[in-house]
PDB file of C-alpha atoms in Angstrom:
ATOM      1  CA  ALA A  24      21.945 -94.781  38.189  1.00 69.00           C
ATOM      2  CA  GLN A  25      22.169 -94.798  34.490  1.00 77.00           C
ATOM      3  CA  SER A  26      24.332 -92.474  32.714  1.00 87.00           C
ATOM      4  CA  VAL A  27      25.361 -91.401  29.414  1.00 93.00           C
ATOM      5  CA  THR A  28      28.755 -90.141  28.812  1.00 95.00           C
ATOM      6  CA  GLN A  29      30.104 -88.622  25.706  1.00 96.00           C
ATOM      7  CA  PRO A  30      33.713 -87.781  26.186  1.00 96.00           C
ATOM      8  CA  ASP A  31      34.416 -85.335  23.584  1.00 95.00           C
ATOM      9  CA  ILE A  32      32.907 -81.956  23.434  1.00 94.00           C
ATOM     10  CA  HIS A  33      34.071 -80.777  20.401  1.00 95.00           C
ATOM     11  CA  ILE A  34      35.590 -82.461  17.356  1.00 97.00           C
ATOM     12  CA  THR A  35      36.892 -80.864  14.103  1.00 97.00           C
ATOM     13  CA  VAL A  36      37.300 -82.806  10.889  1.00 97.00           C
ATOM     14  CA  SER A  37      37.793 -82.023   7.731  1.00 97.00           C
ATOM     15  CA  GLU A  38      35.130 -82.824   4.535  1.00 97.00           C
ATOM     16  CA  GLY A  39      35.757 -85.995   3.568  1.00 97.00           C
ATOM     17  CA  ALA A  40      37.277 -87.344   6.506  1.00 97.00           C
ATOM     18  CA  SER A  41      35.767 -90.405   8.915  1.00 97.00           C
ATOM     19  CA  LEU A  42      34.071 -89.110  12.189  1.00 97.00           C
ATOM     20  CA  GLU A  43      33.445 -91.173  15.016  1.00 98.00           C
ATOM     21  CA  LEU A  44      31.710 -90.008  18.074  1.00 98.00           C
ATOM     22  CA  ARG A  45      31.814 -92.022  21.078  1.00 98.00           C
ATOM     23  CA  CYS A  46      29.295 -92.866  23.830  1.00 97.00           C
ATOM     24  CA  ASN A  47      29.698 -94.973  26.918  1.00 96.00           C
ATOM     25  CA  TYR A  48      26.738 -95.991  29.029  1.00 93.00           C
ATOM     26  CA  SER A  49      26.151 -97.347  32.499  1.00 88.00           C
ATOM     27  CA  TYR A  50      22.641 -99.208  32.621  1.00 81.00           C
ATOM     28  CA  GLY A  51      21.856-102.277  34.345  1.00 71.00           C
ATOM     29  CA  ALA A  52      19.937-104.149  32.006  1.00 74.00           C
ATOM     30  CA  THR A  53      20.230-104.335  28.001  1.00 75.00           C
ATOM     31  CA  PRO A  54      19.842-100.738  27.155  1.00 84.00           C
ATOM     32  CA  TYR A  55      17.825 -98.879  23.748  1.00 90.00           C
ATOM     33  CA  LEU A  56      20.484 -96.758  22.580  1.00 93.00           C
ATOM     34  CA  PHE A  57      19.904 -93.518  20.179  1.00 95.00           C
ATOM     35  CA  TRP A  58      21.704 -91.231  18.381  1.00 97.00           C
ATOM     36  CA  TYR A  59      20.177 -88.243  17.821  1.00 96.00           C
ATOM     37  CA  VAL A  60      21.137 -85.237  15.445  1.00 96.00           C
ATOM     38  CA  GLN A  61      20.480 -81.217  16.361  1.00 94.00           C
ATOM     39  CA  SER A  62      21.463 -79.215  13.294  1.00 90.00           C
ATOM     40  CA  PRO A  63      21.932 -75.318  14.053  1.00 84.00           C
ATOM     41  CA  GLY A  64      18.356 -73.861  15.005  1.00 80.00           C
ATOM     42  CA  GLN A  65      16.934 -77.236  14.815  1.00 83.00           C
ATOM     43  CA  GLY A  66      15.056 -80.028  16.723  1.00 86.00           C
ATOM     44  CA  LEU A  67      16.521 -82.882  16.881  1.00 92.00           C
ATOM     45  CA  GLN A  68      16.487 -85.760  14.053  1.00 93.00           C
ATOM     46  CA  LEU A  69      17.025 -89.822  15.044  1.00 93.00           C
ATOM     47  CA  LEU A  70      19.910 -90.999  13.024  1.00 96.00           C
ATOM     48  CA  LEU A  71      19.688 -94.882  14.558  1.00 95.00           C
ATOM     49  CA  LYS A  72      18.663 -96.934  17.085  1.00 93.00           C
ATOM     50  CA  TYR A  73      20.063-100.303  18.762  1.00 92.00           C
ATOM     51  CA  PHE A  74      17.188-102.215  21.076  1.00 88.00           C
ATOM     52  CA  SER A  75      18.722-105.979  19.852  1.00 85.00           C
ATOM     53  CA  GLY A  76      20.272-108.010  17.417  1.00 86.00           C
ATOM     54  CA  ASP A  77      22.869-107.138  14.885  1.00 88.00           C
ATOM     55  CA  THR A  78      25.361-105.104  17.069  1.00 90.00           C
ATOM     56  CA  LEU A  79      25.749-102.829  13.789  1.00 95.00           C
ATOM     57  CA  VAL A  80      23.459-100.775  13.238  1.00 95.00           C
ATOM     58  CA  GLN A  81      22.849 -98.439   9.608  1.00 96.00           C
ATOM     59  CA  GLY A  82      21.109 -95.032  10.404  1.00 96.00           C
ATOM     60  CA  ILE A  83      20.841 -92.271   8.130  1.00 95.00           C
ATOM     61  CA  LYS A  84      22.803 -90.138   6.571  1.00 94.00           C
ATOM     62  CA  GLY A  85      25.912 -92.379   5.937  1.00 96.00           C
ATOM     63  CA  PHE A  86      26.126 -93.055   9.901  1.00 97.00           C
ATOM     64  CA  GLU A  87      26.561 -96.227  11.465  1.00 97.00           C
ATOM     65  CA  ALA A  88      26.464 -97.261  15.384  1.00 98.00           C
ATOM     66  CA  GLU A  89      28.254-100.361  17.131  1.00 96.00           C
ATOM     67  CA  PHE A  90      27.302-101.546  20.296  1.00 94.00           C
ATOM     68  CA  LYS A  91      30.167-103.220  22.424  1.00 93.00           C
ATOM     69  CA  ARG A  92      28.145-104.701  25.138  1.00 91.00           C
ATOM     70  CA  SER A  93      31.916-105.572  26.835  1.00 91.00           C
ATOM     71  CA  GLN A  94      32.928-101.600  26.800  1.00 92.00           C
ATOM     72  CA  SER A  95      29.425-100.522  27.215  1.00 92.00           C
ATOM     73  CA  SER A  96      30.045 -98.108  24.081  1.00 95.00           C
ATOM     74  CA  PHE A  97      28.048 -97.412  21.647  1.00 96.00           C
ATOM     75  CA  ASN A  98      30.071 -95.670  18.838  1.00 98.00           C
ATOM     76  CA  LEU A  99      29.035 -92.908  16.121  1.00 98.00           C
ATOM     77  CA  ARG A 100      30.260 -93.167  12.875  1.00 98.00           C
ATOM     78  CA  LYS A 101      30.574 -92.261   9.152  1.00 98.00           C
ATOM     79  CA  PRO A 102      33.325 -92.983   6.812  1.00 97.00           C
ATOM     80  CA  SER A 103      33.067 -89.755   4.705  1.00 97.00           C
ATOM     81  CA  VAL A 104      32.024 -86.653   6.037  1.00 97.00           C
ATOM     82  CA  HIS A 105      30.251 -83.984   4.124  1.00 96.00           C
ATOM     83  CA  TRP A 106      29.955 -80.196   5.054  1.00 95.00           C
ATOM     84  CA  SER A 107      26.203 -80.683   5.978  1.00 94.00           C
ATOM     85  CA  ASP A 108      27.577 -82.752   8.840  1.00 96.00           C
ATOM     86  CA  ALA A 109      28.280 -80.393  11.123  1.00 96.00           C
ATOM     87  CA  ALA A 110      26.398 -80.205  13.986  1.00 96.00           C
ATOM     88  CA  GLU A 111      25.544 -81.259  17.399  1.00 96.00           C
ATOM     89  CA  TYR A 112      25.411 -85.214  18.268  1.00 97.00           C
ATOM     90  CA  PHE A 113      23.384 -86.601  21.380  1.00 96.00           C
ATOM     91  CA  CYS A 114      23.590 -90.302  22.370  1.00 96.00           C
ATOM     92  CA  ALA A 115      20.901 -91.613  24.602  1.00 94.00           C
ATOM     93  CA  VAL A 116      19.966 -94.410  26.565  1.00 91.00           C
ATOM     94  CA  GLU A 117      16.062 -94.954  27.366  1.00 87.00           C
ATOM     95  CA  ASN A 118      15.360 -97.200  30.926  1.00 75.00           C
ATOM     96  CA  SER A 119      12.486 -99.725  30.925  1.00 66.00           C
ATOM     97  CA  TRP A 120       9.957 -96.926  31.815  1.00 72.00           C
ATOM     98  CA  GLY A 121      10.300 -95.051  28.278  1.00 75.00           C
ATOM     99  CA  LYS A 122      12.688 -92.666  29.685  1.00 84.00           C
ATOM    100  CA  LEU A 123      15.526 -90.897  27.667  1.00 88.00           C
ATOM    101  CA  GLN A 124      19.079 -89.760  29.435  1.00 90.00           C
ATOM    102  CA  PHE A 125      20.748 -87.815  27.037  1.00 92.00           C
ATOM    103  CA  GLY A 126      24.904 -87.150  27.236  1.00 94.00           C
ATOM    104  CA  ALA A 127      26.150 -83.498  26.677  1.00 94.00           C
ATOM    105  CA  GLY A 128      26.427 -83.695  23.361  1.00 95.00           C
ATOM    106  CA  THR A 129      29.009 -83.568  20.731  1.00 97.00           C
ATOM    107  CA  GLN A 130      29.655 -80.496  18.720  1.00 96.00           C
ATOM    108  CA  VAL A 131      31.283 -81.144  15.217  1.00 97.00           C
ATOM    109  CA  VAL A 132      32.649 -78.606  13.322  1.00 97.00           C
ATOM    110  CA  VAL A 133      33.503 -79.723   9.516  1.00 97.00           C
ATOM    111  CA  THR A 134      36.183 -77.836   7.838  1.00 96.00           C
ATOM    112  CA  PRO A 135      37.177 -77.205   3.851  1.00 93.00           C
TER     113      PRO A 135
ATOM    114  CA  ASP B   9       3.244 -80.000   7.746  1.00 55.00           C
ATOM    115  CA  ALA B  10       5.423 -80.670  10.892  1.00 66.00           C
ATOM    116  CA  ASP B  11       4.255 -83.913  13.196  1.00 91.00           C
ATOM    117  CA  VAL B  12       5.452 -81.948  16.392  1.00 94.00           C
ATOM    118  CA  THR B  13       4.831 -77.908  16.496  1.00 95.00           C
ATOM    119  CA  GLN B  14       5.694 -75.687  19.462  1.00 96.00           C
ATOM    120  CA  THR B  15       4.179 -72.361  19.935  1.00 96.00           C
ATOM    121  CA  PRO B  16       6.178 -69.863  20.637  1.00 96.00           C
ATOM    122  CA  ARG B  17       9.466 -70.916  19.023  1.00 95.00           C
ATOM    123  CA  ASN B  18      10.927 -67.912  20.969  1.00 96.00           C
ATOM    124  CA  ARG B  19      10.013 -65.586  23.416  1.00 96.00           C
ATOM    125  CA  ILE B  20      11.695 -63.023  25.929  1.00 97.00           C
ATOM    126  CA  THR B  21       9.563 -62.362  29.018  1.00 96.00           C
ATOM    127  CA  LYS B  22      10.688 -60.865  32.381  1.00 96.00           C
ATOM    128  CA  THR B  23      11.213 -62.334  35.971  1.00 97.00           C
ATOM    129  CA  GLY B  24       8.111 -63.406  37.936  1.00 96.00           C
ATOM    130  CA  LYS B  25       5.905 -63.620  34.879  1.00 96.00           C
ATOM    131  CA  ARG B  26       3.658 -66.599  33.864  1.00 96.00           C
ATOM    132  CA  ILE B  27       4.902 -67.992  30.669  1.00 96.00           C
ATOM    133  CA  MET B  28       3.178 -71.017  29.017  1.00 97.00           C
ATOM    134  CA  LEU B  29       4.307 -73.133  26.324  1.00 98.00           C
ATOM    135  CA  GLU B  30       2.640 -75.083  23.919  1.00 97.00           C
ATOM    136  CA  CYS B  31       3.115 -78.491  21.754  1.00 97.00           C
ATOM    137  CA  SER B  32       0.833 -80.269  19.520  1.00 97.00           C
ATOM    138  CA  GLN B  33       1.331 -83.708  17.845  1.00 96.00           C
ATOM    139  CA  THR B  34      -0.426 -85.083  14.590  1.00 95.00           C
ATOM    140  CA  LYS B  35       1.547 -88.362  14.921  1.00 91.00           C
ATOM    141  CA  GLY B  36      -1.430 -90.170  17.234  1.00 92.00           C
ATOM    142  CA  HIS B  37       1.438 -90.965  19.782  1.00 92.00           C
ATOM    143  CA  ASP B  38      -0.007 -91.373  23.618  1.00 92.00           C
ATOM    144  CA  ARG B  39       3.518 -90.690  25.041  1.00 93.00           C
ATOM    145  CA  MET B  40       4.539 -86.873  25.455  1.00 95.00           C
ATOM    146  CA  TYR B  41       7.643 -85.214  26.787  1.00 96.00           C
ATOM    147  CA  TRP B  42       9.226 -81.690  27.978  1.00 97.00           C
ATOM    148  CA  TYR B  43      12.748 -81.453  27.949  1.00 97.00           C
ATOM    149  CA  ARG B  44      15.475 -78.508  28.615  1.00 97.00           C
ATOM    150  CA  GLN B  45      18.287 -78.077  26.844  1.00 94.00           C
ATOM    151  CA  ASP B  46      21.355 -76.355  28.304  1.00 92.00           C
ATOM    152  CA  PRO B  47      24.681 -75.895  26.840  1.00 86.00           C
ATOM    153  CA  GLY B  48      27.128 -78.638  28.355  1.00 85.00           C
ATOM    154  CA  LEU B  49      24.462 -80.406  29.849  1.00 87.00           C
ATOM    155  CA  GLY B  50      22.307 -82.033  27.204  1.00 89.00           C
ATOM    156  CA  LEU B  51      18.800 -82.021  27.587  1.00 93.00           C
ATOM    157  CA  ARG B  52      16.939 -82.846  30.591  1.00 94.00           C
ATOM    158  CA  LEU B  53      13.628 -84.141  31.390  1.00 94.00           C
ATOM    159  CA  ILE B  54      10.879 -81.929  32.689  1.00 96.00           C
ATOM    160  CA  TYR B  55       7.637 -84.000  32.775  1.00 96.00           C
ATOM    161  CA  TYR B  56       5.951 -86.671  30.640  1.00 95.00           C
ATOM    162  CA  SER B  57       2.654 -88.078  29.938  1.00 95.00           C
ATOM    163  CA  PHE B  58       1.749 -91.507  28.997  1.00 91.00           C
ATOM    164  CA  ASP B  59      -1.769 -90.960  28.571  1.00 90.00           C
ATOM    165  CA  VAL B  60      -3.922 -88.152  28.719  1.00 92.00           C
ATOM    166  CA  LYS B  61      -4.256 -88.983  32.562  1.00 92.00           C
ATOM    167  CA  ASP B  62      -0.946 -89.719  33.384  1.00 93.00           C
ATOM    168  CA  ILE B  63       1.635 -86.922  34.345  1.00 95.00           C
ATOM    169  CA  ASN B  64       4.965 -87.810  35.818  1.00 94.00           C
ATOM    170  CA  LYS B  65       7.995 -85.443  37.022  1.00 94.00           C
ATOM    171  CA  GLY B  66      11.249 -85.821  35.358  1.00 92.00           C
ATOM    172  CA  GLU B  67      14.770 -84.759  36.551  1.00 89.00           C
ATOM    173  CA  ILE B  68      13.716 -81.030  37.024  1.00 95.00           C
ATOM    174  CA  SER B  69      10.489 -80.304  37.034  1.00 95.00           C
ATOM    175  CA  ASP B  70      10.537 -77.712  40.282  1.00 95.00           C
ATOM    176  CA  GLY B  71       9.387 -74.347  39.190  1.00 95.00           C
ATOM    177  CA  TYR B  72       7.187 -76.115  36.239  1.00 97.00           C
ATOM    178  CA  SER B  73       3.662 -77.384  35.548  1.00 97.00           C
ATOM    179  CA  VAL B  74       1.940 -79.211  32.946  1.00 97.00           C
ATOM    180  CA  SER B  75      -1.556 -80.007  31.560  1.00 97.00           C
ATOM    181  CA  ARG B  76      -2.330 -83.020  28.946  1.00 96.00           C
ATOM    182  CA  GLN B  77      -5.806 -81.300  27.692  1.00 91.00           C
ATOM    183  CA  ALA B  78      -5.893 -83.872  24.773  1.00 94.00           C
ATOM    184  CA  GLN B  79      -4.095 -86.875  23.799  1.00 94.00           C
ATOM    185  CA  ALA B  80      -2.413 -84.395  21.004  1.00 95.00           C
ATOM    186  CA  LYS B  81      -1.615 -81.260  23.594  1.00 97.00           C
ATOM    187  CA  PHE B  82       0.940 -81.005  26.033  1.00 98.00           C
ATOM    188  CA  SER B  83       1.210 -77.771  27.663  1.00 98.00           C
ATOM    189  CA  LEU B  84       4.646 -76.601  30.251  1.00 98.00           C
ATOM    190  CA  SER B  85       4.003 -73.843  32.619  1.00 97.00           C
ATOM    191  CA  LEU B  86       6.257 -71.508  34.148  1.00 96.00           C
ATOM    192  CA  GLU B  87       4.264 -70.105  37.143  1.00 92.00           C
ATOM    193  CA  SER B  88       6.608 -67.386  37.527  1.00 96.00           C
ATOM    194  CA  ALA B  89       9.854 -67.392  35.470  1.00 96.00           C
ATOM    195  CA  ILE B  90      13.533 -66.762  36.732  1.00 96.00           C
ATOM    196  CA  PRO B  91      16.543 -66.386  34.802  1.00 96.00           C
ATOM    197  CA  ASN B  92      17.693 -69.610  35.315  1.00 95.00           C
ATOM    198  CA  GLN B  93      14.996 -71.234  33.339  1.00 97.00           C
ATOM    199  CA  THR B  94      16.528 -69.219  30.006  1.00 97.00           C
ATOM    200  CA  ALA B  95      17.144 -72.542  28.076  1.00 96.00           C
ATOM    201  CA  LEU B  96      16.072 -73.986  24.723  1.00 96.00           C
ATOM    202  CA  TYR B  97      12.528 -76.230  25.176  1.00 97.00           C
ATOM    203  CA  PHE B  98      12.211 -79.586  23.677  1.00 96.00           C
ATOM    204  CA  CYS B  99       8.616 -81.116  23.151  1.00 96.00           C
ATOM    205  CA  ALA B 100       8.531 -84.898  22.205  1.00 95.00           C
ATOM    206  CA  THR B 101       6.579 -87.768  21.373  1.00 94.00           C
ATOM    207  CA  SER B 102       6.494 -91.678  21.214  1.00 91.00           C
ATOM    208  CA  ASP B 103       4.275 -94.633  20.866  1.00 81.00           C
ATOM    209  CA  ARG B 104       4.964 -97.530  22.920  1.00 76.00           C
ATOM    210  CA  ASP B 105       5.107 -99.634  19.665  1.00 77.00           C
ATOM    211  CA  THR B 106       8.411 -98.270  18.344  1.00 74.00           C
ATOM    212  CA  ASP B 107       9.934 -96.493  22.042  1.00 75.00           C
ATOM    213  CA  THR B 108      11.277 -93.822  19.483  1.00 85.00           C
ATOM    214  CA  GLN B 109      11.000 -90.236  20.498  1.00 90.00           C
ATOM    215  CA  TYR B 110      10.309 -87.622  17.908  1.00 91.00           C
ATOM    216  CA  PHE B 111      11.057 -83.817  18.553  1.00 93.00           C
ATOM    217  CA  GLY B 112       9.580 -81.016  18.048  1.00 94.00           C
ATOM    218  CA  PRO B 113      11.608 -77.312  16.694  1.00 92.00           C
ATOM    219  CA  GLY B 114      12.227 -75.925  19.780  1.00 94.00           C
ATOM    220  CA  THR B 115      11.258 -73.192  21.916  1.00 96.00           C
ATOM    221  CA  ARG B 116      13.770 -70.767  22.825  1.00 95.00           C
ATOM    222  CA  LEU B 117      12.937 -68.924  25.939  1.00 97.00           C
ATOM    223  CA  THR B 118      14.734 -66.047  27.970  1.00 97.00           C
ATOM    224  CA  VAL B 119      13.765 -64.732  30.628  1.00 97.00           C
ATOM    225  CA  LEU B 120      15.356 -61.237  31.746  1.00 95.00           C
TER     226      LEU B 120
END
């Protein structure tokens, strides 16, 4: 069965510092992978997605993610965090039937 | 105007009451989904519909039912609400070409 693991429930980062959020998946075939962000009181917004091709994917708001098949990972990164990046981040994998399986989420707190 | 709308945005109800949550979309997508979000569990799929005549159970469909009234409308019902159905509910849509899901703003439901 497929699964998505986000090992970090909560991360605190200083404004201007770099951020990396981890995501590991278990899936038999080549997965479709997604990162979504949920700001307080808001719905989920797509940051980026990986279907195939270049394993380094660029997204919105300065985020990027790297697909590493050998490590079954799809980690999200941002070189310099802004206070507005405080939010909850979800990694998700899509199966062949168009259904998403979400990780439990990582809450990011940005300190001045 | 938002592409995916949900009504109501907040609802407080009592145990045993029937509740309907509504979702409308203007994106012209065939596929629609209902999820619930609980702290520490991410989003879990309740029901999904790939077209008007297609309804499928997700991983946690017990206690819920849905109706796809039109391509643009997908309603979620709780026939007899119970306190452990207190959660944040999200509707999402996608089309088969992009495989990307777009989320509504969510409905916060509290069952007392």
